[in-house]
mmCIF file of C-alpha atoms and ligand atoms in Angstrom:
data_model
loop_
_atom_site.group_PDB
_atom_site.id
_atom_site.type_symbol
_atom_site.label_atom_id
_atom_site.label_comp_id
_atom_site.label_asym_id
_atom_site.label_seq_id
_atom_site.Cartn_x
_atom_site.Cartn_y
_atom_site.Cartn_z
ATOM 1 C CA UNK R 1 -4.138 15.262 21.040
ATOM 2 C CA UNK R 2 -3.869 15.262 17.379
ATOM 3 C CA UNK R 3 -7.105 13.946 15.539
ATOM 4 C CA UNK R 4 -7.433 10.280 14.831
ATOM 5 C CA UNK R 5 -9.958 8.392 12.550
ATOM 6 C CA UNK R 6 -10.977 4.767 12.143
ATOM 7 C CA UNK R 7 -11.748 2.813 8.863
ATOM 8 C CA UNK R 8 -14.050 -0.115 8.758
ATOM 9 C CA UNK R 9 -15.315 -2.214 5.863
ATOM 10 C CA UNK R 10 -19.143 -3.031 5.460
ATOM 11 C CA UNK R 11 -19.972 -6.214 7.325
ATOM 12 C CA UNK R 12 -21.238 -9.045 5.070
ATOM 13 C CA UNK R 13 -23.513 -10.768 7.689
ATOM 14 C CA UNK R 14 -25.536 -10.068 10.714
ATOM 15 C CA UNK R 15 -22.792 -11.552 12.815
ATOM 16 C CA UNK R 16 -20.207 -9.329 11.223
ATOM 17 C CA UNK R 17 -22.457 -6.299 11.884
ATOM 18 C CA UNK R 18 -22.778 -7.219 15.653
ATOM 19 C CA UNK R 19 -19.129 -7.504 15.914
ATOM 20 C CA UNK R 20 -18.530 -4.121 14.281
ATOM 21 C CA UNK R 21 -20.870 -2.527 16.807
ATOM 22 C CA UNK R 22 -18.759 -3.791 19.540
ATOM 23 C CA UNK R 23 -15.639 -2.613 17.789
ATOM 24 C CA UNK R 24 -17.133 0.731 17.395
ATOM 25 C CA UNK R 25 -18.165 1.151 20.919
ATOM 26 C CA UNK R 26 -14.541 0.225 21.971
ATOM 27 C CA UNK R 27 -12.973 2.596 19.605
ATOM 28 C CA UNK R 28 -15.444 5.420 20.107
ATOM 29 C CA UNK R 29 -13.713 5.911 23.624
ATOM 30 C CA UNK R 30 -10.644 7.373 21.798
ATOM 31 C CA UNK R 31 -12.980 10.256 20.419
ATOM 32 C CA UNK R 32 -12.150 9.915 16.755
ATOM 33 C CA UNK R 33 -12.951 12.645 14.324
ATOM 34 C CA UNK R 34 -14.682 10.087 12.153
ATOM 35 C CA UNK R 35 -15.351 6.643 11.251
ATOM 36 C CA UNK R 36 -15.000 5.860 7.617
ATOM 37 C CA UNK R 37 -16.526 3.027 5.648
ATOM 38 C CA UNK R 38 -14.956 1.448 2.555
ATOM 39 C CA UNK R 39 -16.899 1.199 -0.766
ATOM 40 C CA UNK R 40 -16.692 -1.698 -3.310
ATOM 41 C CA UNK R 41 -13.321 -2.859 -1.895
ATOM 42 C CA UNK R 42 -13.193 -6.639 -1.582
ATOM 43 C CA UNK R 43 -16.500 -7.202 -2.970
ATOM 44 C CA UNK R 44 -18.470 -5.022 -0.439
ATOM 45 C CA UNK R 45 -21.509 -3.340 -1.953
ATOM 46 C CA UNK R 46 -22.808 0.165 -2.295
ATOM 47 C CA UNK R 47 -25.772 -0.759 0.106
ATOM 48 C CA UNK R 48 -23.461 -2.237 2.681
ATOM 49 C CA UNK R 49 -21.537 1.102 2.711
ATOM 50 C CA UNK R 50 -24.745 3.166 3.198
ATOM 51 C CA UNK R 51 -26.120 0.878 5.881
ATOM 52 C CA UNK R 52 -22.969 0.901 7.881
ATOM 53 C CA UNK R 53 -22.594 4.542 7.469
ATOM 54 C CA UNK R 54 -26.236 5.370 8.745
ATOM 55 C CA UNK R 55 -25.800 3.135 11.628
ATOM 56 C CA UNK R 56 -22.715 4.982 12.742
ATOM 57 C CA UNK R 57 -24.584 8.440 12.214
ATOM 58 C CA UNK R 58 -27.653 7.005 14.316
ATOM 59 C CA UNK R 59 -25.192 6.499 17.293
ATOM 60 C CA UNK R 60 -24.489 10.141 17.136
ATOM 61 C CA UNK R 61 -20.962 9.645 15.547
ATOM 62 C CA UNK R 62 -19.348 11.252 12.619
ATOM 63 C CA UNK R 63 -19.423 8.869 9.507
ATOM 64 C CA UNK R 64 -17.439 9.259 6.325
ATOM 65 C CA UNK R 65 -18.483 6.919 3.330
ATOM 66 C CA UNK R 66 -15.659 6.105 0.751
ATOM 67 C CA UNK R 67 -16.847 6.420 -2.704
ATOM 68 C CA UNK R 68 -14.994 4.921 -5.912
ATOM 69 C CA UNK R 69 -15.836 6.031 -9.368
ATOM 70 C CA UNK R 70 -14.153 3.776 -11.778
ATOM 71 C CA UNK R 71 -16.677 1.802 -13.867
ATOM 72 C CA UNK R 72 -19.561 4.256 -12.747
ATOM 73 C CA UNK R 73 -21.449 6.983 -14.365
ATOM 74 C CA UNK R 74 -22.295 10.519 -13.168
ATOM 75 C CA UNK R 75 -25.854 9.551 -12.882
ATOM 76 C CA UNK R 76 -25.030 6.649 -10.591
ATOM 77 C CA UNK R 77 -22.680 8.645 -8.480
ATOM 78 C CA UNK R 78 -25.169 11.370 -8.293
ATOM 79 C CA UNK R 79 -27.868 9.011 -6.941
ATOM 80 C CA UNK R 80 -25.383 7.699 -4.373
ATOM 81 C CA UNK R 81 -24.328 11.044 -3.210
ATOM 82 C CA UNK R 82 -27.747 12.656 -3.143
ATOM 83 C CA UNK R 83 -28.793 9.835 -0.748
ATOM 84 C CA UNK R 84 -25.726 10.543 1.420
ATOM 85 C CA UNK R 85 -26.680 14.385 1.432
ATOM 86 C CA UNK R 86 -30.210 13.669 2.129
ATOM 87 C CA UNK R 87 -29.115 11.847 5.281
ATOM 88 C CA UNK R 88 -27.035 14.792 6.394
ATOM 89 C CA UNK R 89 -23.555 13.113 5.606
ATOM 90 C CA UNK R 90 -20.974 15.879 5.227
ATOM 91 C CA UNK R 91 -17.757 13.952 4.583
ATOM 92 C CA UNK R 92 -16.715 11.630 1.619
ATOM 93 C CA UNK R 93 -13.556 9.766 0.881
ATOM 94 C CA UNK R 94 -13.314 10.133 -2.841
ATOM 95 C CA UNK R 95 -11.355 7.374 -4.773
ATOM 96 C CA UNK R 96 -10.910 6.020 -8.079
ATOM 97 C CA UNK R 97 -11.084 2.329 -7.100
ATOM 98 C CA UNK R 98 -9.713 -0.678 -9.070
ATOM 99 C CA UNK R 99 -11.141 -2.109 -12.172
ATOM 100 C CA UNK R 100 -11.948 -5.873 -11.417
ATOM 101 C CA UNK R 101 -9.859 -7.939 -13.800
ATOM 102 C CA UNK R 102 -11.719 -8.904 -16.878
ATOM 103 C CA UNK R 103 -14.381 -6.060 -16.549
ATOM 104 C CA UNK R 104 -13.582 -3.612 -19.447
ATOM 105 C CA UNK R 105 -15.731 -0.448 -19.051
ATOM 106 C CA UNK R 106 -14.072 2.338 -17.103
ATOM 107 C CA UNK R 107 -17.215 4.349 -17.163
ATOM 108 C CA UNK R 108 -17.420 8.056 -17.046
ATOM 109 C CA UNK R 109 -14.644 8.771 -14.605
ATOM 110 C CA UNK R 110 -11.008 7.835 -15.220
ATOM 111 C CA UNK R 111 -9.276 9.069 -12.140
ATOM 112 C CA UNK R 112 -10.164 10.230 -8.606
ATOM 113 C CA UNK R 113 -9.503 13.982 -9.489
ATOM 114 C CA UNK R 114 -12.508 13.855 -11.803
ATOM 115 C CA UNK R 115 -14.662 12.625 -9.066
ATOM 116 C CA UNK R 116 -13.401 15.301 -6.707
ATOM 117 C CA UNK R 117 -14.161 17.985 -9.422
ATOM 118 C CA UNK R 118 -17.618 16.486 -10.007
ATOM 119 C CA UNK R 119 -18.440 16.566 -6.340
ATOM 120 C CA UNK R 120 -17.307 20.188 -6.018
ATOM 121 C CA UNK R 121 -19.232 21.211 -9.118
ATOM 122 C CA UNK R 122 -22.466 19.544 -8.166
ATOM 123 C CA UNK R 123 -22.350 20.004 -4.378
ATOM 124 C CA UNK R 124 -20.272 22.977 -3.648
ATOM 125 C CA UNK R 125 -18.673 23.029 -0.167
ATOM 126 C CA UNK R 126 -21.306 20.662 1.293
ATOM 127 C CA UNK R 127 -18.906 17.725 1.636
ATOM 128 C CA UNK R 128 -15.453 17.634 3.267
ATOM 129 C CA UNK R 129 -13.549 15.546 0.684
ATOM 130 C CA UNK R 130 -10.974 13.301 1.625
ATOM 131 C CA UNK R 131 -8.523 11.708 -1.023
ATOM 132 C CA UNK R 132 -5.836 8.872 -1.082
ATOM 133 C CA UNK R 133 -2.137 9.462 -1.181
ATOM 134 C CA UNK R 134 0.781 7.146 -1.606
ATOM 135 C CA UNK R 135 4.127 7.916 0.137
ATOM 136 C CA UNK R 136 5.699 4.833 -1.598
ATOM 137 C CA UNK R 137 3.636 5.555 -4.783
ATOM 138 C CA UNK R 138 0.747 4.055 -6.491
ATOM 139 C CA UNK R 139 1.626 0.649 -8.045
ATOM 140 C CA UNK R 140 0.314 1.669 -11.475
ATOM 141 C CA UNK R 141 2.025 5.147 -11.484
ATOM 142 C CA UNK R 142 4.568 5.440 -14.385
ATOM 143 C CA UNK R 143 6.957 7.259 -12.008
ATOM 144 C CA UNK R 144 7.255 8.891 -8.544
ATOM 145 C CA UNK R 145 7.277 12.278 -10.310
ATOM 146 C CA UNK R 146 4.133 11.564 -12.256
ATOM 147 C CA UNK R 147 2.368 10.168 -9.207
ATOM 148 C CA UNK R 148 3.064 13.271 -7.109
ATOM 149 C CA UNK R 149 1.898 15.531 -10.019
ATOM 150 C CA UNK R 150 -1.372 13.577 -10.096
ATOM 151 C CA UNK R 151 -1.813 13.843 -6.549
ATOM 152 C CA UNK R 152 -1.206 17.570 -6.679
ATOM 153 C CA UNK R 153 -3.938 17.830 -9.263
ATOM 154 C CA UNK R 154 -6.316 15.782 -7.346
ATOM 155 C CA UNK R 155 -5.778 18.106 -4.269
ATOM 156 C CA UNK R 156 -6.303 21.206 -6.446
ATOM 157 C CA UNK R 157 -9.468 19.852 -7.893
ATOM 158 C CA UNK R 158 -10.979 20.511 -4.299
ATOM 159 C CA UNK R 159 -9.712 18.013 -1.683
ATOM 160 C CA UNK R 160 -9.628 19.007 1.938
ATOM 161 C CA UNK R 161 -7.591 16.208 3.411
ATOM 162 C CA UNK R 162 -5.626 13.240 2.247
ATOM 163 C CA UNK R 163 -5.054 9.739 3.936
ATOM 164 C CA UNK R 164 -2.057 7.669 2.931
ATOM 165 C CA UNK R 165 -1.833 4.017 1.893
ATOM 166 C CA UNK R 166 -0.176 2.148 4.877
ATOM 167 C CA UNK R 167 3.545 2.061 4.866
ATOM 168 C CA UNK R 168 6.334 1.099 7.293
ATOM 169 C CA UNK R 169 8.952 3.652 6.196
ATOM 170 C CA UNK R 170 8.450 7.009 7.941
ATOM 171 C CA UNK R 171 10.995 8.636 5.797
ATOM 172 C CA UNK R 172 8.897 8.009 2.695
ATOM 173 C CA UNK R 173 5.983 9.787 4.313
ATOM 174 C CA UNK R 174 8.097 12.766 5.409
ATOM 175 C CA UNK R 175 9.747 13.200 1.994
ATOM 176 C CA UNK R 176 6.345 12.753 0.284
ATOM 177 C CA UNK R 177 4.865 15.493 2.320
ATOM 178 C CA UNK R 178 7.840 17.837 1.877
ATOM 179 C CA UNK R 179 7.694 17.315 -1.950
ATOM 180 C CA UNK R 180 3.924 17.917 -2.317
ATOM 181 C CA UNK R 181 4.138 20.908 0.084
ATOM 182 C CA UNK R 182 6.830 22.296 -2.209
ATOM 183 C CA UNK R 183 4.510 21.986 -5.124
ATOM 184 C CA UNK R 184 1.722 24.003 -3.189
ATOM 185 C CA UNK R 185 -0.238 21.366 -1.384
ATOM 186 C CA UNK R 186 -1.265 22.731 2.014
ATOM 187 C CA UNK R 187 -4.067 20.263 3.106
ATOM 188 C CA UNK R 188 -3.205 17.773 5.958
ATOM 189 C CA UNK R 189 -1.917 14.360 4.738
ATOM 190 C CA UNK R 190 -2.884 11.706 7.360
ATOM 191 C CA UNK R 191 -0.737 8.690 7.511
ATOM 192 C CA UNK R 192 -2.731 5.498 7.327
ATOM 193 C CA UNK R 193 -1.727 2.890 10.033
ATOM 194 C CA UNK R 194 -2.242 -0.886 9.480
ATOM 195 C CA UNK R 195 -1.735 -3.112 12.564
ATOM 196 C CA UNK R 196 0.370 -6.090 12.046
ATOM 197 C CA UNK R 197 -1.604 -9.227 12.776
ATOM 198 C CA UNK R 198 -0.684 -11.914 10.266
ATOM 199 C CA UNK R 199 2.501 -12.019 8.144
ATOM 200 C CA UNK R 200 1.023 -13.835 5.000
ATOM 201 C CA UNK R 201 -2.220 -11.625 4.880
ATOM 202 C CA UNK R 202 0.072 -8.582 5.230
ATOM 203 C CA UNK R 203 2.486 -9.673 2.454
ATOM 204 C CA UNK R 204 -0.387 -10.315 0.193
ATOM 205 C CA UNK R 205 -1.951 -6.894 0.792
ATOM 206 C CA UNK R 206 1.304 -5.151 0.432
ATOM 207 C CA UNK R 207 2.118 -6.767 -2.831
ATOM 208 C CA UNK R 208 -1.318 -5.614 -4.181
ATOM 209 C CA UNK R 209 -0.938 -1.953 -3.040
ATOM 210 C CA UNK R 210 2.618 -1.254 -3.430
ATOM 211 C CA UNK R 211 3.666 -0.924 0.156
ATOM 212 C CA UNK R 212 7.090 -2.130 0.867
ATOM 213 C CA UNK R 213 7.756 -4.458 3.952
ATOM 214 C CA UNK R 214 11.296 -3.550 4.785
ATOM 215 C CA UNK R 215 13.780 -6.519 4.963
ATOM 216 C CA UNK R 216 14.322 -6.340 8.682
ATOM 217 C CA UNK R 217 10.567 -6.304 9.330
ATOM 218 C CA UNK R 218 9.731 -9.141 6.881
ATOM 219 C CA UNK R 219 12.586 -11.367 8.336
ATOM 220 C CA UNK R 220 11.665 -10.695 11.881
ATOM 221 C CA UNK R 221 7.957 -11.535 11.198
ATOM 222 C CA UNK R 222 8.882 -14.519 9.226
ATOM 223 C CA UNK R 223 11.061 -15.793 12.050
ATOM 224 C CA UNK R 224 7.936 -16.094 14.295
ATOM 225 C CA UNK R 225 6.597 -18.647 12.040
ATOM 226 C CA UNK R 226 3.004 -19.575 13.245
ATOM 227 C CA UNK R 227 3.499 -17.963 16.568
ATOM 228 C CA UNK R 228 0.619 -15.496 16.149
ATOM 229 C CA UNK R 229 0.763 -13.896 19.640
ATOM 230 C CA UNK R 230 4.398 -12.971 19.059
ATOM 231 C CA UNK R 231 3.655 -11.591 15.640
ATOM 232 C CA UNK R 232 0.999 -9.468 17.121
ATOM 233 C CA UNK R 233 3.097 -8.308 20.118
ATOM 234 C CA UNK R 234 6.065 -7.320 17.925
ATOM 235 C CA UNK R 235 3.617 -5.802 15.380
ATOM 236 C CA UNK R 236 2.146 -3.524 18.442
ATOM 237 C CA UNK R 237 5.659 -2.359 19.252
ATOM 238 C CA UNK R 238 6.635 -1.693 15.526
ATOM 239 C CA UNK R 239 3.361 0.108 14.765
ATOM 240 C CA UNK R 240 3.509 2.210 17.969
ATOM 241 C CA UNK R 241 7.000 3.325 17.405
ATOM 242 C CA UNK R 242 6.116 4.308 13.712
ATOM 243 C CA UNK R 243 2.945 6.149 14.923
ATOM 244 C CA UNK R 244 4.818 7.975 17.417
ATOM 245 C CA UNK R 245 7.666 8.851 15.180
ATOM 246 C CA UNK R 246 5.133 10.119 12.486
ATOM 247 C CA UNK R 247 3.166 12.388 15.184
ATOM 248 C CA UNK R 248 6.506 13.596 16.616
ATOM 249 C CA UNK R 249 7.719 14.467 13.130
ATOM 250 C CA UNK R 250 4.774 16.664 12.280
ATOM 251 C CA UNK R 251 1.963 14.209 10.965
ATOM 252 C CA UNK R 252 -1.405 16.059 11.642
ATOM 253 C CA UNK R 253 -2.929 12.801 13.105
ATOM 254 C CA UNK R 254 -3.365 9.194 12.305
ATOM 255 C CA UNK R 255 -5.942 7.115 10.279
ATOM 256 C CA UNK R 256 -6.262 3.454 11.384
ATOM 257 C CA UNK R 257 -7.200 0.692 9.120
ATOM 258 C CA UNK R 258 -9.027 -1.353 11.722
ATOM 259 C CA UNK R 259 -10.158 -4.400 9.696
ATOM 260 C CA UNK R 260 -13.186 -4.119 11.850
ATOM 261 C CA UNK R 261 -11.253 -5.309 14.939
ATOM 262 C CA UNK R 262 -10.627 -3.083 17.944
ATOM 263 C CA UNK R 263 -7.944 -5.060 19.805
ATOM 264 C CA UNK R 264 -4.610 -3.930 18.173
ATOM 265 C CA UNK R 265 -5.801 -0.430 17.225
ATOM 266 C CA UNK R 266 -6.953 0.086 20.803
ATOM 267 C CA UNK R 267 -3.511 -0.878 22.305
ATOM 268 C CA UNK R 268 -1.771 1.338 19.852
ATOM 269 C CA UNK R 269 -3.906 4.308 20.746
ATOM 270 C CA UNK R 270 -3.718 3.665 24.487
ATOM 271 C CA UNK R 271 0.160 3.538 24.177
ATOM 272 C CA UNK R 272 0.126 6.735 22.288
ATOM 273 C CA UNK R 273 -1.777 8.308 25.099
ATOM 274 C CA UNK R 274 -5.300 8.529 23.460
HETATM 275 P P1 FAD Y 1 -6.090 8.093 -8.528
HETATM 276 O O1 FAD Y 1 -5.838 9.292 -7.735
HETATM 277 O O2 FAD Y 1 -7.002 8.408 -9.736
HETATM 278 O O3 FAD Y 1 -4.743 7.543 -8.997
HETATM 279 C C1 FAD Y 1 -4.708 6.364 -9.622
HETATM 280 C C2 FAD Y 1 -3.451 6.086 -10.454
HETATM 281 O O4 FAD Y 1 -3.782 6.881 -11.655
HETATM 282 C C3 FAD Y 1 -2.327 6.546 -9.974
HETATM 283 O O5 FAD Y 1 -1.081 5.740 -10.472
HETATM 284 C C4 FAD Y 1 -1.986 7.961 -10.512
HETATM 285 O O6 FAD Y 1 -0.621 8.439 -10.640
HETATM 286 C C5 FAD Y 1 -2.764 7.901 -11.844
HETATM 287 N N1 FAD Y 1 -3.507 9.174 -12.236
HETATM 288 C C6 FAD Y 1 -4.110 9.943 -11.499
HETATM 289 N N2 FAD Y 1 -4.528 10.951 -12.316
HETATM 290 C C7 FAD Y 1 -4.084 10.800 -13.541
HETATM 291 C C8 FAD Y 1 -4.230 11.502 -14.782
HETATM 292 N N3 FAD Y 1 -5.071 12.630 -14.905
HETATM 293 N N4 FAD Y 1 -3.543 11.001 -15.846
HETATM 294 C C9 FAD Y 1 -2.845 9.858 -15.775
HETATM 295 N N5 FAD Y 1 -2.667 9.114 -14.608
HETATM 296 C C10 FAD Y 1 -3.340 9.556 -13.552
HETATM 297 N N6 FAD Y 1 -10.651 1.178 -3.004
HETATM 298 C C11 FAD Y 1 -11.957 0.767 -3.001
HETATM 299 O O7 FAD Y 1 -12.292 0.196 -4.057
HETATM 300 N N7 FAD Y 1 -12.708 1.211 -2.148
HETATM 301 C C12 FAD Y 1 -12.427 1.804 -0.933
HETATM 302 O O8 FAD Y 1 -13.205 2.346 -0.135
HETATM 303 C C13 FAD Y 1 -11.058 2.269 -0.877
HETATM 304 N N8 FAD Y 1 -10.538 3.056 -0.015
HETATM 305 C C14 FAD Y 1 -9.167 3.552 0.191
HETATM 306 C C15 FAD Y 1 -8.762 4.430 1.068
HETATM 307 C C16 FAD Y 1 -7.535 4.780 1.157
HETATM 308 C C17 FAD Y 1 -7.066 5.845 2.208
HETATM 309 C C18 FAD Y 1 -6.536 4.445 0.150
HETATM 310 C C19 FAD Y 1 -5.191 4.846 0.223
HETATM 311 C C20 FAD Y 1 -6.975 3.471 -0.913
HETATM 312 C C21 FAD Y 1 -8.305 3.093 -0.927
HETATM 313 N N9 FAD Y 1 -8.802 2.287 -1.991
HETATM 314 C C22 FAD Y 1 -10.062 1.907 -2.012
HETATM 315 C C23 FAD Y 1 -7.836 1.853 -2.990
HETATM 316 C C24 FAD Y 1 -7.948 2.751 -4.190
HETATM 317 O O9 FAD Y 1 -9.102 2.732 -4.722
HETATM 318 C C25 FAD Y 1 -6.736 2.214 -5.214
HETATM 319 O O10 FAD Y 1 -5.455 2.362 -4.574
HETATM 320 C C26 FAD Y 1 -6.881 2.687 -6.515
HETATM 321 O O11 FAD Y 1 -5.947 2.036 -7.382
HETATM 322 C C27 FAD Y 1 -6.418 4.147 -6.678
HETATM 323 O O12 FAD Y 1 -7.397 5.051 -6.212
HETATM 324 P P2 FAD Y 1 -7.113 6.772 -6.220
HETATM 325 O O13 FAD Y 1 -8.310 7.232 -5.602
HETATM 326 O O14 FAD Y 1 -5.860 6.773 -5.302
HETATM 327 O O15 FAD Y 1 -6.710 6.867 -7.669
#
């Protein structure tokens, strides 16, 4: 079976932490390569990421903290990364992050490639470095071409793997991989899979991150109205088909955005034969 990985966000309460433990136990049965934990996204804190990562590691599982650099300094990043290293963490997902609106100071890193270079210069090969990829292109990119060029630079700075933003169009992924491969990228690009649970939330996320919800999918989901069970059942079929198609077409594995819940992701993994 091709490798899979699961992404969490740091829980904000004891109740959330307990729920995440249960989710993790359920998902561990699929033998993922690693569990990653987001950083700074949606108001989560740096301490929350460290705490969640250490808990995963204490359970004997492979943990990969995300690390975003925008608004930070070399000193601050070094402090965080030293701490991870001292705990034996060997895998980081390196990101730029987003500047919160209104906050002006971009800090000492402008783009993720600078963080990747910094990690390689300071820590050599200690860390396996993952980076983000955008088959439908990053929302702030001036053009598809510029975005691919920037992605290639980020990989050349020393990334080992990439994880994509979630998407619903398999052709966008295949074309992106073909194009960056033609530009010399040889690292695996893992598709990010987002289970469909709730239409309005999905539409909001997708607007923010530049993911296109194709017309046929949007209209189908809208037609279920408030019927959450039908949305979930239909979403499971769509995401299992997409995952299946991606794996059959040569994707190296899958990365699941779990939103800290095991249900939908477990069903997709089971249907895929994991
Ligand atoms: P970059 O690779 O730096 O790209 C950002 C933009 O800048 C792109 O438009 C790119 O084309 C452009 N660019 C890059 N280099 C240059 C250059 N040298 N000159 C000019 N333009 C350039 N956010 C969080 O806050 N926390 C998380 O934990 C988190 N996890 C994520 C996990 C995944 C798998 C993904 C796909 C995204 C995640 N994000 C997270 C969101 C991410 O931080 C945002 O999408 C952010 O806007 C871009 O981050 P990046 O690392 O892709 O940036």
